[in-house]
mmCIF file of C-alpha atoms in Angstrom:
data_model
loop_
_atom_site.group_PDB
_atom_site.id
_atom_site.type_symbol
_atom_site.label_atom_id
_atom_site.label_comp_id
_atom_site.label_asym_id
_atom_site.label_seq_id
_atom_site.Cartn_x
_atom_site.Cartn_y
_atom_site.Cartn_z
ATOM 1 C CA UNK A 1 18.195 -6.000 -33.843
ATOM 2 C CA UNK A 2 21.803 -6.927 -33.590
ATOM 3 C CA UNK A 3 23.121 -3.476 -34.850
ATOM 4 C CA UNK A 4 20.726 -1.705 -32.352
ATOM 5 C CA UNK A 5 22.081 -3.850 -29.458
ATOM 6 C CA UNK A 6 25.631 -3.214 -30.640
ATOM 7 C CA UNK A 7 25.092 0.575 -30.795
ATOM 8 C CA UNK A 8 23.528 0.497 -27.316
ATOM 9 C CA UNK A 9 26.477 -1.382 -25.802
ATOM 10 C CA UNK A 10 28.873 1.225 -27.445
ATOM 11 C CA UNK A 11 26.962 4.101 -25.850
ATOM 12 C CA UNK A 12 27.006 2.404 -22.521
ATOM 13 C CA UNK A 13 30.713 1.815 -22.791
ATOM 14 C CA UNK A 14 31.159 5.689 -23.275
ATOM 15 C CA UNK A 15 31.708 5.720 -26.930
ATOM 16 C CA UNK A 16 31.003 9.062 -28.716
ATOM 17 C CA UNK A 17 27.601 9.038 -30.366
ATOM 18 C CA UNK A 18 27.014 10.029 -33.995
ATOM 19 C CA UNK A 19 26.561 13.738 -34.336
ATOM 20 C CA UNK A 20 23.032 15.014 -34.640
ATOM 21 C CA UNK A 21 23.936 18.005 -36.824
ATOM 22 C CA UNK A 22 25.766 17.042 -40.087
ATOM 23 C CA UNK A 23 26.523 20.599 -41.369
ATOM 24 C CA UNK A 24 26.716 24.314 -40.441
ATOM 25 C CA UNK A 25 27.856 25.949 -37.379
ATOM 26 C CA UNK A 26 26.662 23.081 -35.157
ATOM 27 C CA UNK A 27 28.411 20.447 -37.263
ATOM 28 C CA UNK A 28 29.368 17.441 -35.086
ATOM 29 C CA UNK A 29 27.388 18.408 -32.189
ATOM 30 C CA UNK A 30 25.588 15.637 -30.283
ATOM 31 C CA UNK A 31 22.078 16.112 -28.746
ATOM 32 C CA UNK A 32 23.624 16.722 -25.332
ATOM 33 C CA UNK A 33 25.760 19.582 -26.797
ATOM 34 C CA UNK A 34 22.676 21.117 -28.446
ATOM 35 C CA UNK A 35 20.630 20.893 -25.097
ATOM 36 C CA UNK A 36 23.478 22.687 -23.321
ATOM 37 C CA UNK A 37 23.380 25.380 -25.936
ATOM 38 C CA UNK A 38 19.583 25.718 -25.661
ATOM 39 C CA UNK A 39 19.763 25.899 -21.838
ATOM 40 C CA UNK A 40 22.395 28.711 -22.031
ATOM 41 C CA UNK A 41 20.340 30.587 -24.556
ATOM 42 C CA UNK A 42 17.409 30.716 -22.021
ATOM 43 C CA UNK A 43 19.159 31.851 -19.116
ATOM 44 C CA UNK A 44 17.904 35.395 -18.054
ATOM 45 C CA UNK A 45 21.420 36.992 -18.445
ATOM 46 C CA UNK A 46 22.367 35.246 -21.814
ATOM 47 C CA UNK A 47 23.620 37.427 -24.420
ATOM 48 C CA UNK A 48 23.372 41.253 -24.621
ATOM 49 C CA UNK A 49 20.676 43.672 -25.637
ATOM 50 C CA UNK A 50 21.188 46.170 -28.531
ATOM 51 C CA UNK A 51 20.037 49.849 -28.203
ATOM 52 C CA UNK A 52 17.187 48.908 -30.557
ATOM 53 C CA UNK A 53 15.945 46.297 -28.002
ATOM 54 C CA UNK A 54 17.026 43.159 -29.815
ATOM 55 C CA UNK A 55 18.478 40.495 -27.710
ATOM 56 C CA UNK A 56 21.665 38.879 -29.139
ATOM 57 C CA UNK A 57 22.952 35.506 -28.124
ATOM 58 C CA UNK A 58 26.132 34.230 -29.823
ATOM 59 C CA UNK A 59 25.793 30.465 -29.866
ATOM 60 C CA UNK A 60 28.757 29.905 -32.157
ATOM 61 C CA UNK A 61 31.440 32.700 -32.137
ATOM 62 C CA UNK A 62 33.703 33.194 -35.127
ATOM 63 C CA UNK A 63 37.438 33.505 -35.057
ATOM 64 C CA UNK A 64 37.857 36.413 -37.378
ATOM 65 C CA UNK A 65 38.554 39.987 -36.554
ATOM 66 C CA UNK A 66 35.799 41.900 -34.505
ATOM 67 C CA UNK A 67 33.822 43.910 -37.064
ATOM 68 C CA UNK A 68 33.064 47.735 -36.450
ATOM 69 C CA UNK A 69 30.319 50.170 -37.414
ATOM 70 C CA UNK A 70 30.548 50.620 -41.151
ATOM 71 C CA UNK A 71 32.111 47.237 -41.924
ATOM 72 C CA UNK A 72 30.201 44.991 -44.161
ATOM 73 C CA UNK A 73 29.455 41.671 -42.337
ATOM 74 C CA UNK A 74 27.995 38.324 -43.205
ATOM 75 C CA UNK A 75 26.340 35.940 -40.908
ATOM 76 C CA UNK A 76 23.876 33.036 -40.768
ATOM 77 C CA UNK A 77 21.106 33.384 -38.224
ATOM 78 C CA UNK A 78 17.693 32.120 -37.117
ATOM 79 C CA UNK A 79 15.398 33.938 -34.939
ATOM 80 C CA UNK A 80 12.974 31.999 -32.704
ATOM 81 C CA UNK A 81 10.077 33.631 -30.778
ATOM 82 C CA UNK A 82 10.162 31.060 -27.927
ATOM 83 C CA UNK A 83 13.727 30.055 -27.446
ATOM 84 C CA UNK A 84 16.661 28.278 -29.245
ATOM 85 C CA UNK A 85 14.531 25.465 -30.633
ATOM 86 C CA UNK A 86 11.022 26.416 -29.665
ATOM 87 C CA UNK A 87 8.230 28.488 -31.021
ATOM 88 C CA UNK A 88 7.623 29.810 -34.623
ATOM 89 C CA UNK A 89 10.622 31.006 -36.526
ATOM 90 C CA UNK A 90 10.512 34.867 -36.978
ATOM 91 C CA UNK A 91 13.312 35.067 -39.629
ATOM 92 C CA UNK A 92 16.324 32.951 -40.803
ATOM 93 C CA UNK A 93 19.024 33.271 -43.449
ATOM 94 C CA UNK A 94 18.994 29.402 -44.421
ATOM 95 C CA UNK A 95 15.725 30.169 -46.219
ATOM 96 C CA UNK A 96 17.589 32.267 -48.752
ATOM 97 C CA UNK A 97 20.409 29.572 -48.940
ATOM 98 C CA UNK A 98 23.202 32.010 -48.242
ATOM 99 C CA UNK A 99 24.652 34.211 -45.445
ATOM 100 C CA UNK A 100 23.009 37.622 -44.930
ATOM 101 C CA UNK A 101 25.139 40.688 -45.491
ATOM 102 C CA UNK A 102 24.811 44.265 -44.411
ATOM 103 C CA UNK A 103 26.742 47.228 -43.406
ATOM 104 C CA UNK A 104 27.051 47.177 -39.742
ATOM 105 C CA UNK A 105 25.258 49.938 -37.910
ATOM 106 C CA UNK A 106 22.900 50.579 -41.050
ATOM 107 C CA UNK A 107 19.222 49.811 -40.869
ATOM 108 C CA UNK A 108 17.869 47.274 -43.353
ATOM 109 C CA UNK A 109 14.619 45.409 -43.963
ATOM 110 C CA UNK A 110 15.986 42.766 -41.570
ATOM 111 C CA UNK A 111 18.029 44.831 -39.296
ATOM 112 C CA UNK A 112 16.664 47.518 -37.007
ATOM 113 C CA UNK A 113 18.319 50.811 -36.533
ATOM 114 C CA UNK A 114 21.437 50.607 -33.936
ATOM 115 C CA UNK A 115 21.801 46.841 -34.628
#
């Protein structure tokens, strides 16, 4: 009980809480940070729509060069049917345990044409 009271006092004093996510692109984020990402992802104008109809919302943007059609790209992704953390998962790379790689602009079993 003493540790819980101490943790509560630290939060009330404005101390940073322990991160909710210990790994991956969201490493170090707290619950409030994740809530803000979720709210942003649900905005009607969030992201952009590809010619194939897929809506893309970049929650974490890399710092490397912008890929072009024909480049081989690798990414981690998770697709939800009902929002950032809601609904059934439609597809995700974490299931395979490695990033998904493909040639940008080429249809695959996971990527529709014109993606």
